[in-house]
PDB file of C-alpha atoms in Angstrom:
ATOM      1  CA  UNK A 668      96.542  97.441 101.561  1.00 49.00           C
ATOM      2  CA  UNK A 669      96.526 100.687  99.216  1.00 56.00           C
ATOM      3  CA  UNK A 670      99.700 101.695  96.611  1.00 74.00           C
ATOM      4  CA  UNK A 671     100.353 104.944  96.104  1.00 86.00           C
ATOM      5  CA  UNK A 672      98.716 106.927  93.300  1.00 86.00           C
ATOM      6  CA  UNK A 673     100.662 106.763  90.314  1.00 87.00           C
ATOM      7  CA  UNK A 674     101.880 109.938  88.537  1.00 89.00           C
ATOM      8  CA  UNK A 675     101.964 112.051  91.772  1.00 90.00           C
ATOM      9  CA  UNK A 676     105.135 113.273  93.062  1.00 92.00           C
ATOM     10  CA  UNK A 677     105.939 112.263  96.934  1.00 92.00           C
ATOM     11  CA  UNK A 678     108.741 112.342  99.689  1.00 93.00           C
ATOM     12  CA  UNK A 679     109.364 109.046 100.599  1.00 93.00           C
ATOM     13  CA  UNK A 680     110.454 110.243 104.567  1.00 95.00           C
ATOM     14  CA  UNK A 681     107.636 112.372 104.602  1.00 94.00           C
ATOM     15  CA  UNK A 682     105.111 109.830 103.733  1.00 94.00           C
ATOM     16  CA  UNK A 683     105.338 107.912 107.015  1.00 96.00           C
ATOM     17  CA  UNK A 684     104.833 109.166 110.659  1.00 96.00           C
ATOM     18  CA  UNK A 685     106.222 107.606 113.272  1.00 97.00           C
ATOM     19  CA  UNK A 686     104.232 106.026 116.353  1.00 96.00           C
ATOM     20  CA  UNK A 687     105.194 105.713 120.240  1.00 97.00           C
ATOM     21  CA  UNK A 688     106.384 102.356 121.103  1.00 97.00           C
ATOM     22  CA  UNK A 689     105.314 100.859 117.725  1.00 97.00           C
ATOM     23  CA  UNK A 690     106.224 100.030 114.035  1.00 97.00           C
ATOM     24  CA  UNK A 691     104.331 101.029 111.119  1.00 96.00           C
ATOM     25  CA  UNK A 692     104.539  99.928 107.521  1.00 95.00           C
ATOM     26  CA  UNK A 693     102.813 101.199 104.503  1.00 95.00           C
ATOM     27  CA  UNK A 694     103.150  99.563 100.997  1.00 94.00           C
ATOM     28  CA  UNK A 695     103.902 101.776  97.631  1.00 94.00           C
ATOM     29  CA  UNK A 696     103.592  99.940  95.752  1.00 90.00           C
ATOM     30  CA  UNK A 697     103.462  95.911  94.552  1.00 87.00           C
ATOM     31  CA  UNK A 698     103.659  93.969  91.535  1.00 84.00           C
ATOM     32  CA  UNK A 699     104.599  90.814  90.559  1.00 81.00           C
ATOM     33  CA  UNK A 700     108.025  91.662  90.500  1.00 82.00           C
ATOM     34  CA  UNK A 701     108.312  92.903  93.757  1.00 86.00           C
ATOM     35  CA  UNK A 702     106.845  95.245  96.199  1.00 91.00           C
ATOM     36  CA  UNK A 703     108.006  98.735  97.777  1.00 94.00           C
ATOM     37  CA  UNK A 704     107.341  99.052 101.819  1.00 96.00           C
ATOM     38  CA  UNK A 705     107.567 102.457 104.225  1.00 97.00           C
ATOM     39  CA  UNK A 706     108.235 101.413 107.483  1.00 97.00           C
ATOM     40  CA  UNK A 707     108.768 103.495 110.873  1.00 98.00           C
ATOM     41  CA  UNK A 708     110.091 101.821 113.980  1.00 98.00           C
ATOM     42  CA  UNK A 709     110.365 103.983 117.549  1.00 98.00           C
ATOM     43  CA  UNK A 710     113.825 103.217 119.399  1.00 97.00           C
ATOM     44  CA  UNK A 711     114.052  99.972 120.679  1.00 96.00           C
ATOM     45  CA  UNK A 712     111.253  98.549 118.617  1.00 97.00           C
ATOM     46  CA  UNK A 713     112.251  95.633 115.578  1.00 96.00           C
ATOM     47  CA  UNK A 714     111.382  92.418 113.769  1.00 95.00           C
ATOM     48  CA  UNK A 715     112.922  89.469 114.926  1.00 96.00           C
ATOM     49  CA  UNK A 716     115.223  87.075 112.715  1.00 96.00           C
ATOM     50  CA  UNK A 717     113.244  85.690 110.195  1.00 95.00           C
ATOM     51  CA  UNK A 718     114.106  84.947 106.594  1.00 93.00           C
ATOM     52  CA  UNK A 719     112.145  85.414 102.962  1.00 91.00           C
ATOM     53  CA  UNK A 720     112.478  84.053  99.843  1.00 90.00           C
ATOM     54  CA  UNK A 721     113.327  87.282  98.127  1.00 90.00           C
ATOM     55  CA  UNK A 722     116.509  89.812  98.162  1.00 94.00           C
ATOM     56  CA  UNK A 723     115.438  92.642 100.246  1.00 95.00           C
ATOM     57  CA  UNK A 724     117.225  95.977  99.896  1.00 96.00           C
ATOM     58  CA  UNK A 725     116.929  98.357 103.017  1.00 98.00           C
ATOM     59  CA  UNK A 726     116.933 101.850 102.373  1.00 98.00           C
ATOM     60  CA  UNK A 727     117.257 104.075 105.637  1.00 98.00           C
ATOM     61  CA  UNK A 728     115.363 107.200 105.008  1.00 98.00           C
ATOM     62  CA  UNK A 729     115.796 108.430 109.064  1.00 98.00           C
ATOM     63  CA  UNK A 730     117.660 107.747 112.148  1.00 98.00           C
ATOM     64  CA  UNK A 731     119.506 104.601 113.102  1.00 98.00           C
ATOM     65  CA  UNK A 732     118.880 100.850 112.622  1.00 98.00           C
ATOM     66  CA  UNK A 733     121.113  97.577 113.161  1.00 98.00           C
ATOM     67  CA  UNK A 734     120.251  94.848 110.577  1.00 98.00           C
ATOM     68  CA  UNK A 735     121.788  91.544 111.355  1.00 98.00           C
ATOM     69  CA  UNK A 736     122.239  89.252 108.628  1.00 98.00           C
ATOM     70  CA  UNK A 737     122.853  85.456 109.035  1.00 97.00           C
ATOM     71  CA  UNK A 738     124.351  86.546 112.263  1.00 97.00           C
ATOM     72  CA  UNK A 739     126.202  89.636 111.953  1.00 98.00           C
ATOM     73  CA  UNK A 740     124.921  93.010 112.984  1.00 98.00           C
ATOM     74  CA  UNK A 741     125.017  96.280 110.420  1.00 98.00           C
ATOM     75  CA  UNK A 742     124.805  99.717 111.824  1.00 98.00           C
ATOM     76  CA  UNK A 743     122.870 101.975 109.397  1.00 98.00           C
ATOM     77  CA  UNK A 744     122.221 105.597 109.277  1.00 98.00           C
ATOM     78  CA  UNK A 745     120.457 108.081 107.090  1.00 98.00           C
ATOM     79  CA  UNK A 746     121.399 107.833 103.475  1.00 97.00           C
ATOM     80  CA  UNK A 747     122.445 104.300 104.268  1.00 98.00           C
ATOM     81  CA  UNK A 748     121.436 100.949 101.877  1.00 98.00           C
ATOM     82  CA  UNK A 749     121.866  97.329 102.249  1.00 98.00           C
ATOM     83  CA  UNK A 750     120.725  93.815 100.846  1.00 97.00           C
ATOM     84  CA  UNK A 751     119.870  91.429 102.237  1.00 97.00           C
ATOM     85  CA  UNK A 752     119.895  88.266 100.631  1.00 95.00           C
ATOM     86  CA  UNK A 753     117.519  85.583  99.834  1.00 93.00           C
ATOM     87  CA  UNK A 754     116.954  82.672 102.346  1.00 94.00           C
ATOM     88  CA  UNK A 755     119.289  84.219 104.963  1.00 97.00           C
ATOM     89  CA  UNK A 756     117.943  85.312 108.177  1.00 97.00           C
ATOM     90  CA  UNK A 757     118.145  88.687 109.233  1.00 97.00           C
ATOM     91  CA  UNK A 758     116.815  91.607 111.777  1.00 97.00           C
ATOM     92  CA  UNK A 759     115.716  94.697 112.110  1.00 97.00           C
ATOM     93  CA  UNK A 760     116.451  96.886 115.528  1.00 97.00           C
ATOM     94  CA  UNK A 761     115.943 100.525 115.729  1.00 98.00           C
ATOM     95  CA  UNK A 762     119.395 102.112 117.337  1.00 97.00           C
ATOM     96  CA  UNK A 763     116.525 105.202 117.303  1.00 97.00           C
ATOM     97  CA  UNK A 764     113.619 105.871 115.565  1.00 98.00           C
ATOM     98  CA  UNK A 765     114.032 105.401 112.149  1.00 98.00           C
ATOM     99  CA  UNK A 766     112.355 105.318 108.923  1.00 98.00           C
ATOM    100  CA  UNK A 767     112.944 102.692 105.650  1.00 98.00           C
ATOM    101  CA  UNK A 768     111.952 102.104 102.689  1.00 98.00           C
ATOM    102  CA  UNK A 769     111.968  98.306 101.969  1.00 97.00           C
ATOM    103  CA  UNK A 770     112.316  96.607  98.148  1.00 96.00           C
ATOM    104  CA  UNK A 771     111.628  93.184  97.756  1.00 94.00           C
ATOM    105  CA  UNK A 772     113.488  91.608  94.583  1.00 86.00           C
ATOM    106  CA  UNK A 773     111.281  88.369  93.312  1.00 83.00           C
ATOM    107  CA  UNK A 774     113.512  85.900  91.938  1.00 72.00           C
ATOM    108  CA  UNK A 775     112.983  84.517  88.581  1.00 65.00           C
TER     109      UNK A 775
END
């Protein structure tokens, strides 16, 4: 998967399109540290609970999500962050369609 060109100035919202009845992601960029994901989900579309090893810090960019975290739903809007921690299982619904921009935190 391709990282952005570095150097070049970019709109983060702007930089992912949304599809009908689908999600899309697009990685930034990744290093050892961590890794920057776009994604776009259409209403109604989401990841099921899973969990990662990493903090994760959800930055809506467009429209409405819920992100449940070890059980308990978040409603998030444009202009809206959250973390989510490490080893805690969480999920992703779109309220409607709505764009993010995902950071993954490695720990050391």
């Amino acid at each position: 998967m391709a990282t952005f060109e570095k150097e070049i100035i970019f709109n983060l919202e702007n930089s992912i399109e949304y599809t009908n009845g689908g999600v899309i992601s697009k990685q930034v960029t990744k290093s050892l540290g961590g890794n920057l994901t776009l994604f776009s989900f259409d209403k109604e579309q989401g990841l099921s609970e899973h969990k990662t090893p990493f903090d994760a810090i959800v930055q809506i960019l467009d429209g409405e999500a819920e992100i449940t975290i070890g059980g308990k739903p978040h409603h998030l809007k444009k202009g809206d962050c959250i973390i989510m921690p490490a080893n805690i299982p969480h999920a992703l619904k779109a309220v409607e369609r709505f764009k993010m921009l995902l950071t993954m935190v490695r720990q050391e």
